[in-house]
Coordinates of N, CA and C and ligand atoms in Angstrom, one line a residue:
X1 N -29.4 8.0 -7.0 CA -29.2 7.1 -6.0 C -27.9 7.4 -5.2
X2 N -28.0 7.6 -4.0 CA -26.6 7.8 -2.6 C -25.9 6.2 -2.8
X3 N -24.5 6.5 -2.8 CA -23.6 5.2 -3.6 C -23.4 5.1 -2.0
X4 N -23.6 3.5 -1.7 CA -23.7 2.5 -0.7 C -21.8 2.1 -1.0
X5 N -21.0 2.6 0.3 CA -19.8 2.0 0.0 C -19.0 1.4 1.3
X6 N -18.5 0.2 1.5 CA -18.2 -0.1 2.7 C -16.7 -1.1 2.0
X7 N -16.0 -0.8 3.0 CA -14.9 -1.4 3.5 C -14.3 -1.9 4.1
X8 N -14.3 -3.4 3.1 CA -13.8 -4.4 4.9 C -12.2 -4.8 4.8
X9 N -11.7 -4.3 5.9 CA -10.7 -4.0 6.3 C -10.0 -5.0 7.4
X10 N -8.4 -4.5 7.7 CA -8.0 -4.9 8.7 C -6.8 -3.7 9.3
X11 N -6.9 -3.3 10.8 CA -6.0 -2.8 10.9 C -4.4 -2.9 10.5
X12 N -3.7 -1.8 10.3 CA -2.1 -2.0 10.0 C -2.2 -3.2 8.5
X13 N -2.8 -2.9 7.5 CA -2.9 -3.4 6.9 C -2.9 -2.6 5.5
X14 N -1.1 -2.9 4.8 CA -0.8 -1.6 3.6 C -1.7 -1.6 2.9
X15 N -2.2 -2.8 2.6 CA -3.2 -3.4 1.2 C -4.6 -2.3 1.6
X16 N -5.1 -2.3 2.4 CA -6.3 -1.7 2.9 C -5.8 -0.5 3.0
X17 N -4.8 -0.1 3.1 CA -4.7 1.5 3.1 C -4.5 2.4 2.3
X18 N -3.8 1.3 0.4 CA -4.4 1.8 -0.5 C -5.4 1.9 -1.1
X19 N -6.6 1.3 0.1 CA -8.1 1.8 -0.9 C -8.7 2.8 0.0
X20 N -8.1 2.9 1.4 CA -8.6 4.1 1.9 C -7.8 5.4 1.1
X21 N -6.7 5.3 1.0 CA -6.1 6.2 0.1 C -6.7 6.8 -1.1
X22 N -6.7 5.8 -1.8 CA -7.8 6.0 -3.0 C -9.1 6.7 -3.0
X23 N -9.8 5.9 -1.5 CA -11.1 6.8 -1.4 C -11.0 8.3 -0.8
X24 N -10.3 8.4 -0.3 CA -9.8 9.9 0.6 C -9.5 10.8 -0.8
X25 N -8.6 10.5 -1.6 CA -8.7 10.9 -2.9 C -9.5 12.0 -3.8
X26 N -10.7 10.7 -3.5 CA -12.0 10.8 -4.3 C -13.0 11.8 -3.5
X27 N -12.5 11.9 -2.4 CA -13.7 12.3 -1.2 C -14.9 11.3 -0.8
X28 N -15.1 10.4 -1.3 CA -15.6 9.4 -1.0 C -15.7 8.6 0.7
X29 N -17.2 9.0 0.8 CA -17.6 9.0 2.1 C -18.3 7.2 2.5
X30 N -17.2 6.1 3.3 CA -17.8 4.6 3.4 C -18.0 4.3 4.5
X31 N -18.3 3.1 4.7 CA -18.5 2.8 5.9 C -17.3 1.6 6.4
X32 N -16.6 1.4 7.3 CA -15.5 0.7 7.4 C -15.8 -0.3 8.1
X33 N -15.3 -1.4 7.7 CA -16.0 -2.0 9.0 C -14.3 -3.5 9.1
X34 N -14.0 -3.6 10.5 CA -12.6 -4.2 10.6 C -12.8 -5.7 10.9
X35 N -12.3 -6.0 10.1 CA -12.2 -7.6 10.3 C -11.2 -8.5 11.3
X36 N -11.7 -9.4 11.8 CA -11.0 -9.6 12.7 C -9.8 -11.5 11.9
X37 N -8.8 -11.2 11.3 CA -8.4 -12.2 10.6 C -7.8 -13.3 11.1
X38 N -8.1 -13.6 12.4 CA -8.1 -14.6 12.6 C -9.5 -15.7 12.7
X39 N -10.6 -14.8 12.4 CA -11.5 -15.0 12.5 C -12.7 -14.7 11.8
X40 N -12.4 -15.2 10.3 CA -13.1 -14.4 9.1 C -14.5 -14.0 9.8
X41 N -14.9 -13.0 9.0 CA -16.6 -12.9 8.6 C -17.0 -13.6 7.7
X42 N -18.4 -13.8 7.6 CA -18.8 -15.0 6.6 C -18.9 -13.7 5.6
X43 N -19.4 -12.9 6.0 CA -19.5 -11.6 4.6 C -18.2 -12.0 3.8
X44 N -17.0 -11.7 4.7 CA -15.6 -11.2 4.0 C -15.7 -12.7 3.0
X45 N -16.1 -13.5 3.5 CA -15.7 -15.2 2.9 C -16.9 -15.1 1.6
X46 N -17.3 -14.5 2.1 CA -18.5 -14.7 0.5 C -18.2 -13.5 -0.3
X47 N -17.7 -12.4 -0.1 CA -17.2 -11.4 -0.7 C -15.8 -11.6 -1.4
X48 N -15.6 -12.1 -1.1 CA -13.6 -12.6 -1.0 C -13.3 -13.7 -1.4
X49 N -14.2 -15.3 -1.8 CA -14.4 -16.5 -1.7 C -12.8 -16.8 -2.6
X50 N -12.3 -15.8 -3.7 CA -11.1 -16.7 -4.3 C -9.8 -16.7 -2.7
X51 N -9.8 -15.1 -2.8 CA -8.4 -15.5 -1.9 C -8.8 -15.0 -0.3
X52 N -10.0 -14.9 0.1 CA -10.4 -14.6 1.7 C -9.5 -13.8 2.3
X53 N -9.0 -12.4 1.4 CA -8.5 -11.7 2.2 C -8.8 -10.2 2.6
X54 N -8.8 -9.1 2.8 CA -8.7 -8.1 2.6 C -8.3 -7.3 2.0
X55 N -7.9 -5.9 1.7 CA -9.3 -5.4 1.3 C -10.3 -6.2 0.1
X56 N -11.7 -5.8 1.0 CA -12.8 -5.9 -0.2 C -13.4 -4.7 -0.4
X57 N -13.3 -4.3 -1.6 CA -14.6 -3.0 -1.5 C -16.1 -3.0 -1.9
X58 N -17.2 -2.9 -1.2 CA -18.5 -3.3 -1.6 C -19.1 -2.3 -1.9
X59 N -19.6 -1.7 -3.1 CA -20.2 -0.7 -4.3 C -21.2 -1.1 -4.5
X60 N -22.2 -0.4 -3.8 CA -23.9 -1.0 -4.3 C -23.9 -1.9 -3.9
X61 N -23.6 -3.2 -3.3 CA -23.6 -4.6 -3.1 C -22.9 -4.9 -4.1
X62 N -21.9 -4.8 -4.8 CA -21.1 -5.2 -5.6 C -19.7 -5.5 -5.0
X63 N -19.0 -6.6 -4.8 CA -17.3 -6.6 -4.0 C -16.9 -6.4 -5.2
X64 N -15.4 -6.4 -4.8 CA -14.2 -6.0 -5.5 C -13.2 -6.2 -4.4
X65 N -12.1 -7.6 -5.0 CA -11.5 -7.7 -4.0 C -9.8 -7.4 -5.2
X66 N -8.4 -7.4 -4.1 CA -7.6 -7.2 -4.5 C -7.3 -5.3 -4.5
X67 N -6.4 -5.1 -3.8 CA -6.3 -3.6 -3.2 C -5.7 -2.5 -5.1
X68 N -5.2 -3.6 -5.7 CA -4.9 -2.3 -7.0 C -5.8 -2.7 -7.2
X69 N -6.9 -3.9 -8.0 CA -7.8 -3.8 -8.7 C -8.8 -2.6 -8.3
X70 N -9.0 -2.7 -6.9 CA -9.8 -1.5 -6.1 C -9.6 -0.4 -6.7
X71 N -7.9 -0.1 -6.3 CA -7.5 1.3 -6.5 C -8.3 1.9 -8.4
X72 N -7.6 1.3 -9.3 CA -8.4 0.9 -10.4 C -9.3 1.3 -10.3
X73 N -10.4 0.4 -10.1 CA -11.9 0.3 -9.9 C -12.3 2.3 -9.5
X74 N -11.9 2.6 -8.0 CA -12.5 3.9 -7.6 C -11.9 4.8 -8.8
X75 N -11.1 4.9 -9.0 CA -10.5 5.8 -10.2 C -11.5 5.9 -11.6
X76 N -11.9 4.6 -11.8 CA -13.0 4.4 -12.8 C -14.0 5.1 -12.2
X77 N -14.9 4.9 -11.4 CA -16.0 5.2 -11.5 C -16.4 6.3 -10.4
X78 N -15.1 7.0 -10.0 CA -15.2 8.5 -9.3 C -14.4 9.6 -9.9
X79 N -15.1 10.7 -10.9 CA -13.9 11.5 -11.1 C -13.5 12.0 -10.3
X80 N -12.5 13.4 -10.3 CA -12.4 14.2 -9.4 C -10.5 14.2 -9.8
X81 N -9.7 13.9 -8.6 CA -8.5 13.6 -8.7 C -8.0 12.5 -9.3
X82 N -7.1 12.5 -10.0 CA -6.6 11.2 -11.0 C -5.9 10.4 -10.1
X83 N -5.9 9.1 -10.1 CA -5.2 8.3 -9.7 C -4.4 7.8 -10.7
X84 N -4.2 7.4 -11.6 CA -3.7 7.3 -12.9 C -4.0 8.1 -13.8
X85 N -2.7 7.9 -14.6 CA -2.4 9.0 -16.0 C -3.5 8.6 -16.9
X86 N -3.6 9.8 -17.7 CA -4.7 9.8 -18.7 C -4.1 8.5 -20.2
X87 N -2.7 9.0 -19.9 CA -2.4 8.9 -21.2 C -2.3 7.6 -21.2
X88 N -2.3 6.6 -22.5 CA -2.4 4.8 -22.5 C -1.1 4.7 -22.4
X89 N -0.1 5.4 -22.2 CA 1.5 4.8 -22.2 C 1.4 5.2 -20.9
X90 N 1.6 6.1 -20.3 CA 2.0 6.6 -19.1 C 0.7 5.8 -18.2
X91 N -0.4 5.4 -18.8 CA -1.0 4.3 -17.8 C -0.5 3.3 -17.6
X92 N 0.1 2.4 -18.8 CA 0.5 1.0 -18.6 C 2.0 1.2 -17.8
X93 N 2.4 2.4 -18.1 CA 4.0 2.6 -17.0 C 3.2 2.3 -15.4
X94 N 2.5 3.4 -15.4 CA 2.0 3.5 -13.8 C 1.5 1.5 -13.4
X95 N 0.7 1.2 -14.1 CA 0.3 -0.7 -13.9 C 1.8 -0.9 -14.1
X96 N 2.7 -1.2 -14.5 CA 3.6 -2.0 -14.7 C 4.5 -1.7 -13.2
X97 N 4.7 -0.5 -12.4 CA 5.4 -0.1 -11.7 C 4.8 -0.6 -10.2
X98 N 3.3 -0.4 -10.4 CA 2.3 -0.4 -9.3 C 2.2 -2.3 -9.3
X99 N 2.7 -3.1 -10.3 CA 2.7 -4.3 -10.7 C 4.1 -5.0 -10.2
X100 N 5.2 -4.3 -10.6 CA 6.3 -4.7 -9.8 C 6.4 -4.5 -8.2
X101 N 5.8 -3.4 -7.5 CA 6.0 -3.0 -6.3 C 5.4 -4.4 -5.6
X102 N 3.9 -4.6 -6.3 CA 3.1 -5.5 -5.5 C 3.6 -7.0 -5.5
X103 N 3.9 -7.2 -6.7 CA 4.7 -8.6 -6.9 C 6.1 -9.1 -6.1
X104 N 6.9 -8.1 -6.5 CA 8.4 -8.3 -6.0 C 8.6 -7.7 -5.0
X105 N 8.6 -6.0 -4.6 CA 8.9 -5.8 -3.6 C 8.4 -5.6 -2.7
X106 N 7.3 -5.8 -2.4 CA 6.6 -6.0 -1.3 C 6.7 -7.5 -0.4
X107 N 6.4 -8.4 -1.0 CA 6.8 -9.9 -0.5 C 8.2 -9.9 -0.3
X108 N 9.3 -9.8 -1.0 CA 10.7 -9.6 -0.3 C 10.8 -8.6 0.6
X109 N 10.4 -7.5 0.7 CA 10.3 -6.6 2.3 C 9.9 -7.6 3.2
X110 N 8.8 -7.6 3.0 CA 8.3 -8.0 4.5 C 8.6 -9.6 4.7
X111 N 9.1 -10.5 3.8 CA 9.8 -11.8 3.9 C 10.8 -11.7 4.4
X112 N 11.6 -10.6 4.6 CA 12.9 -10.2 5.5 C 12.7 -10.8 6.9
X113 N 11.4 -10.5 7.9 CA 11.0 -10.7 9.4 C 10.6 -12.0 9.0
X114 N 10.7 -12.3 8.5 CA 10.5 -14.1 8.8 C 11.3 -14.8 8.8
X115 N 12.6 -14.5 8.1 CA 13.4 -14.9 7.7 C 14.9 -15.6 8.7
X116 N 14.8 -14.2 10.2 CA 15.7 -14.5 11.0 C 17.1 -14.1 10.3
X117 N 16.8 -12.8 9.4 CA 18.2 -12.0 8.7 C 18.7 -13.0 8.2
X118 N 18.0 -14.0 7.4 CA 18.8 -14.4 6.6 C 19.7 -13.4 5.5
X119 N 20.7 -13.9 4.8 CA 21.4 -13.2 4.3 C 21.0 -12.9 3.1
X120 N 20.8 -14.1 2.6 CA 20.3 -14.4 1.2 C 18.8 -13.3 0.9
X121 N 18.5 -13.5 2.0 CA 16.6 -12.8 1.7 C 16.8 -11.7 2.1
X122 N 17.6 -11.2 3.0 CA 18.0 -9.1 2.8 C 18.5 -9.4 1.1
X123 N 19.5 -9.7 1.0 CA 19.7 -9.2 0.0 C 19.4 -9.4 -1.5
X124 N 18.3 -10.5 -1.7 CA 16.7 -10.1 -2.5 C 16.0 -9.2 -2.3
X125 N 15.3 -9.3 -1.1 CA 15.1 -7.5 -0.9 C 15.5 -6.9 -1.5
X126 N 16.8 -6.2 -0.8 CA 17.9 -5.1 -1.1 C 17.7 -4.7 -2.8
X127 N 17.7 -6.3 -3.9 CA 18.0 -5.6 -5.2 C 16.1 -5.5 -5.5
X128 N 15.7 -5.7 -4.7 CA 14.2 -5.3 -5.7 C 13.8 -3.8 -5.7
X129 N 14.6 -3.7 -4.0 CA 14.3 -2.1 -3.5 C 15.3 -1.3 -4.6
X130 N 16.2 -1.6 -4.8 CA 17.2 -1.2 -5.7 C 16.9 -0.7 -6.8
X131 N 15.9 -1.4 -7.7 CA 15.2 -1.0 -8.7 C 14.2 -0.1 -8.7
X132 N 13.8 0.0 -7.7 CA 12.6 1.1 -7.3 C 13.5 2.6 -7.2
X133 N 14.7 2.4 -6.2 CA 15.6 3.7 -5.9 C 15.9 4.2 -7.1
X134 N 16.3 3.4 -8.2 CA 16.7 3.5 -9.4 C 15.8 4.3 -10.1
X135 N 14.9 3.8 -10.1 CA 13.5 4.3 -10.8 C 13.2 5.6 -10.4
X136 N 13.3 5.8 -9.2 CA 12.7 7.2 -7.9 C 14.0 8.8 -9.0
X137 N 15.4 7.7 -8.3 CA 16.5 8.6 -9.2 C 16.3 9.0 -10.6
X138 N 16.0 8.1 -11.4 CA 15.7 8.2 -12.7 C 15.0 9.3 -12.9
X139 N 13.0 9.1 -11.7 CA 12.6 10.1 -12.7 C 12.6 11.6 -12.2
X140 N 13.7 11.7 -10.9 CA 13.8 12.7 -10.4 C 12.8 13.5 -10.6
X141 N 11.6 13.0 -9.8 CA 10.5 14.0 -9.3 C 10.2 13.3 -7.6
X142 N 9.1 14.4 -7.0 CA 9.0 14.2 -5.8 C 8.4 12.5 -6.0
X143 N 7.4 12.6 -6.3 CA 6.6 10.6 -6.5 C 6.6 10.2 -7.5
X144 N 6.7 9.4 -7.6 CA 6.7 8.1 -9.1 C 5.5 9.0 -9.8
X145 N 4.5 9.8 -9.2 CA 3.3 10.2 -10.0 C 3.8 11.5 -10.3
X146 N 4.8 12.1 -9.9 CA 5.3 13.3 -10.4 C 5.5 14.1 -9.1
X147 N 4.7 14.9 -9.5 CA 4.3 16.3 -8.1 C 3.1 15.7 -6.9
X148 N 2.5 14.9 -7.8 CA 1.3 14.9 -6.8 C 1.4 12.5 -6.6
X149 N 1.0 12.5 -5.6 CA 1.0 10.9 -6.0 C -0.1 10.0 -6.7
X150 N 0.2 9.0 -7.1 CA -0.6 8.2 -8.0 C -0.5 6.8 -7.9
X151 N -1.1 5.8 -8.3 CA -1.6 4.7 -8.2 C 0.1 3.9 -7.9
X152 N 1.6 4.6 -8.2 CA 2.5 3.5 -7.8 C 2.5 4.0 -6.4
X153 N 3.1 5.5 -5.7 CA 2.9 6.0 -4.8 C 1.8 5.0 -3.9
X154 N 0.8 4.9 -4.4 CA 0.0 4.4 -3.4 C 0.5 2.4 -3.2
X155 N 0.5 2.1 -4.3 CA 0.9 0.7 -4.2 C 2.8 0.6 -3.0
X156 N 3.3 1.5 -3.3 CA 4.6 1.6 -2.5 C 4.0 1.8 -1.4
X157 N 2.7 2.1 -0.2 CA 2.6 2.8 0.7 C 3.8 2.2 1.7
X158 N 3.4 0.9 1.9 CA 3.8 0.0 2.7 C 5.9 0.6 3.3
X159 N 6.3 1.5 2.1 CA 7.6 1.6 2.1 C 7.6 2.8 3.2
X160 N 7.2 3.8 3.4 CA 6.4 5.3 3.7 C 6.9 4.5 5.7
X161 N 6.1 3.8 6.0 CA 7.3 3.7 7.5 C 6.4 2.3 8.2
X162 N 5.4 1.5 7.4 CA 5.6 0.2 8.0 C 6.7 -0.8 7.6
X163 N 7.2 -0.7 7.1 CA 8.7 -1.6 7.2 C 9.7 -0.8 8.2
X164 N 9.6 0.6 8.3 CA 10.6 0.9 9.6 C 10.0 0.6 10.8
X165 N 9.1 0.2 11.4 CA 8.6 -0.1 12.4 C 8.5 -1.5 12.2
X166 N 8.2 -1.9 11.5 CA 8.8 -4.0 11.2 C 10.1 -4.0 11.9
X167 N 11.1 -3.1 11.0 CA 12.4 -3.4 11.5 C 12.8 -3.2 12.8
X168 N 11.6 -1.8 13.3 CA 12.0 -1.7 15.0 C 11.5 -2.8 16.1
X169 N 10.6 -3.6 15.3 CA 10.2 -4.5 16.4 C 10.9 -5.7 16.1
X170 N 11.6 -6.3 15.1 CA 12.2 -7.2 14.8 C 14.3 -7.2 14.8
X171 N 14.2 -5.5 14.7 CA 15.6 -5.7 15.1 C 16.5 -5.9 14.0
X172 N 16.1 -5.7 12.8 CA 16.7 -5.7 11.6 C 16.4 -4.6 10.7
X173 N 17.5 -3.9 10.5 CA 17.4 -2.8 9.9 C 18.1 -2.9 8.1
X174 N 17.2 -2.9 7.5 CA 17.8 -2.9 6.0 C 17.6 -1.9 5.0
X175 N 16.4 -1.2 5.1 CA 16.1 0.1 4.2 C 16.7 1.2 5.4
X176 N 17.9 1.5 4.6 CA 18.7 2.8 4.9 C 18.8 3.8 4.5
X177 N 18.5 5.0 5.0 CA 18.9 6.5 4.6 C 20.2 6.4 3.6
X178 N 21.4 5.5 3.5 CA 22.5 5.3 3.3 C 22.1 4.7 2.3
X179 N 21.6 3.6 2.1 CA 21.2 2.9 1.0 C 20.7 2.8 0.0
X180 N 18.9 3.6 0.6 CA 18.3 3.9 -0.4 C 18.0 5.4 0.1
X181 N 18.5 6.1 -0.4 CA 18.1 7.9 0.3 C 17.3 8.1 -0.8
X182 N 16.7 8.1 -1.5 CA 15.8 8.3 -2.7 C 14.4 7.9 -2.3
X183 N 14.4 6.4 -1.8 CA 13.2 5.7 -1.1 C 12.5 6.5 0.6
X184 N 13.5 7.1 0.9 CA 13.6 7.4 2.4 C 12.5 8.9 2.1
X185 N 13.7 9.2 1.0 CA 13.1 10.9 0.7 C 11.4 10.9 0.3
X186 N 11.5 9.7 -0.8 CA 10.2 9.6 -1.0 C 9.1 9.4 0.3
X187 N 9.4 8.4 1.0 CA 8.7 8.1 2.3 C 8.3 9.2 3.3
X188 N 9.3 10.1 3.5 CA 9.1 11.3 3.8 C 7.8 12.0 3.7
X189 N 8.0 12.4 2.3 CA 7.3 13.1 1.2 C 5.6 12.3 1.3
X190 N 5.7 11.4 1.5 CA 4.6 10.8 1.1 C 3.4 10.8 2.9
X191 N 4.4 10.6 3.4 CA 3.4 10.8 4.9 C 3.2 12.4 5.5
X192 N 3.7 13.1 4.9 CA 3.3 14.6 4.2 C 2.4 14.8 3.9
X193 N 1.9 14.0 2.7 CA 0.8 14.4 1.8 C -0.6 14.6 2.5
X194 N -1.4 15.3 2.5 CA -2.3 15.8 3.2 C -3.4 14.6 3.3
X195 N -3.9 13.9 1.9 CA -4.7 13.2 1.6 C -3.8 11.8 2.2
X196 N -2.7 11.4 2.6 CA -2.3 10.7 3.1 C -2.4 10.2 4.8
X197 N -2.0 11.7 5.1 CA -1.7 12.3 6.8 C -3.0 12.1 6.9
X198 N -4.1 12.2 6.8 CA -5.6 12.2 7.2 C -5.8 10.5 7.7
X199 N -5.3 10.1 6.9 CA -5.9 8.3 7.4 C -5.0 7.5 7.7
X200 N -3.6 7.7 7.4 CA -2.4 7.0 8.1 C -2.5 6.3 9.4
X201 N -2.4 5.4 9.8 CA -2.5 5.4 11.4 C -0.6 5.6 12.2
X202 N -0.9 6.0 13.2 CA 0.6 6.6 13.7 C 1.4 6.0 13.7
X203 N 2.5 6.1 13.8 CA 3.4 5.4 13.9 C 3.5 4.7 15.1
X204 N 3.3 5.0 16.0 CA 3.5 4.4 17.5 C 1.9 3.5 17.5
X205 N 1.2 3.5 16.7 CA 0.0 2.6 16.5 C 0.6 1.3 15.8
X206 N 1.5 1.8 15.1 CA 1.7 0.6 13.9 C 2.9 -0.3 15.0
X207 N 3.4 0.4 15.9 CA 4.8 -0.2 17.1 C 3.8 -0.6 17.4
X208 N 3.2 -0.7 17.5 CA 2.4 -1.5 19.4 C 1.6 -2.2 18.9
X209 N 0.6 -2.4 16.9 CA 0.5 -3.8 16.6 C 1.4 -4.7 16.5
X210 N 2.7 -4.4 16.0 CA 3.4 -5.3 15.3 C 4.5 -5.7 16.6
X211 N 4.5 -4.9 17.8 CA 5.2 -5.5 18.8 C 3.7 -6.7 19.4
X212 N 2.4 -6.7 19.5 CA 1.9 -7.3 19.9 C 1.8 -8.9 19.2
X213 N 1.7 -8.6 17.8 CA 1.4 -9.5 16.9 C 2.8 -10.4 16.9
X214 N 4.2 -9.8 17.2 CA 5.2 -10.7 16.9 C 5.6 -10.9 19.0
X215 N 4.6 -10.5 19.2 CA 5.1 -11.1 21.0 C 5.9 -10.5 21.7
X216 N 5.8 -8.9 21.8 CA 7.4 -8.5 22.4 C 6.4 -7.1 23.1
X217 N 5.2 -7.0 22.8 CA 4.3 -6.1 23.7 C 3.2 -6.2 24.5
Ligands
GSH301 N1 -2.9 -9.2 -3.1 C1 -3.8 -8.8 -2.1 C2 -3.2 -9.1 -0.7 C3 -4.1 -8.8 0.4 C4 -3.6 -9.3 1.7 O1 -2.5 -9.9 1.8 N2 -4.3 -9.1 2.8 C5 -3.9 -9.5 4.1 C6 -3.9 -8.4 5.1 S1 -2.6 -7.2 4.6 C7 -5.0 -10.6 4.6 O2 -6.1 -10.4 4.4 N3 -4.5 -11.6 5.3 C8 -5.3 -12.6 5.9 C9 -5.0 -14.0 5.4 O3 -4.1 -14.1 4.5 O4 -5.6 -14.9 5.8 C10 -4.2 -7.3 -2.2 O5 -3.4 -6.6 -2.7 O6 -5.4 -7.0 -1.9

């Protein structure tokens, strides 16, 4: 049986780009289909019913919602390139890291632009990102996955240059070459990556949503 796989999506949307990531990975060939979130689909709402958001991934008629559970999920049931370590320690490192990115630093990133530079909320940010640089220096390799990237790499996407383009439309600049040059290097490195560079959308794509969305395009 030809595996039926579609993906409901939203543009400029990190969460959805780690399961296109994932599937690009795998070679995994879906069908995409974009949602428009101010205006659910009744699919996405019946697919999605706990938290009605995006990504969903539909497997056979099967959803799967939640972008790591996803990532997860294709790793299970596509060999080919690993998304996570084989090994049960170096797996629960990779969840525990791919678990802090999503929990902590991602919501204080992007709680920065709403914030109106508060001081207090850069600098929660600042120390969650701080932990990550720490970690990057620590394991002195090119990605959290080593040589090649892996399930944190992909949960970090969001770092790679939609927050520099947040900060260029909002006018607040907090992740520094100066500050975090480890995170930067990493971000670099990661929109590099071949399997990355294929589905990325550009950067002047991602300016001209997020100038639209916050009113300034
Ligand atoms: N924890 C979820 C977060 C997903 C999420 O925040 N999706 C956003 C787009 S990036 C969304 O659907 N927003 C619409 C809404 O909240 O109504 C995941 O990792 O999949």
């Amino acid at each position: 049986m030809t595996d039926e796989v579609k993906l409901y999506g939203a543009a400029a949307s990190p969460t959805v780009f780690r399961v296109k990531i994932a599937l690009n990975m795998k070679g995994i060939k879906y069908e995409n289909v974009e949602e428009d979130l101010a205006n659910k689909s009744a699919d996405l709402l019946k697919y999605n019913p706990v938290h009605k958001k995006v990504p969903v991934l539909v497997h056979n008629g099967n959803p799967i919602a939640e972008s790591l559970v996803i990532v997860e999920y294709i790793d299970d049931v596509w060999k080919g390139v690993p998304i996570l370590p084989e090994d049960p320690y170096e797996r629960a490192l990779a969840r525990f890291w791919a678990k802090f990115i999503d929990d902590k630093c991602m919501p204080a990133a992007f709680g920065v632009f709403g914030s109106n530079g508060d001081e207090q909320v850069v600098a929660e940010a600042c120390e969650q990102l701080q932990i990550l640089e720490n970690e990057l220096e620590f394991k002195g390799t090119k990605f959290f996955g080593g040589d090649d990237i892996n399930i944190v790499d992909i949960a970090a996407d969001f770092l790679a240059y939609w927050l520099g383009t947040l900060e260029e439309v909002a006018g607040i600049k907090f992740v520094t070459k100066e500050k975090f040059p480890r995170i930067t290097e990493w971000g670099d490195n990661f929109i590099k990556c071949q399997i990355v560079k294929e589905i990325l959308p550009s950067r002047e794509y991602l300016l001209d949503v997020f100038k639209k969305r916050f009113g300034k395009g």
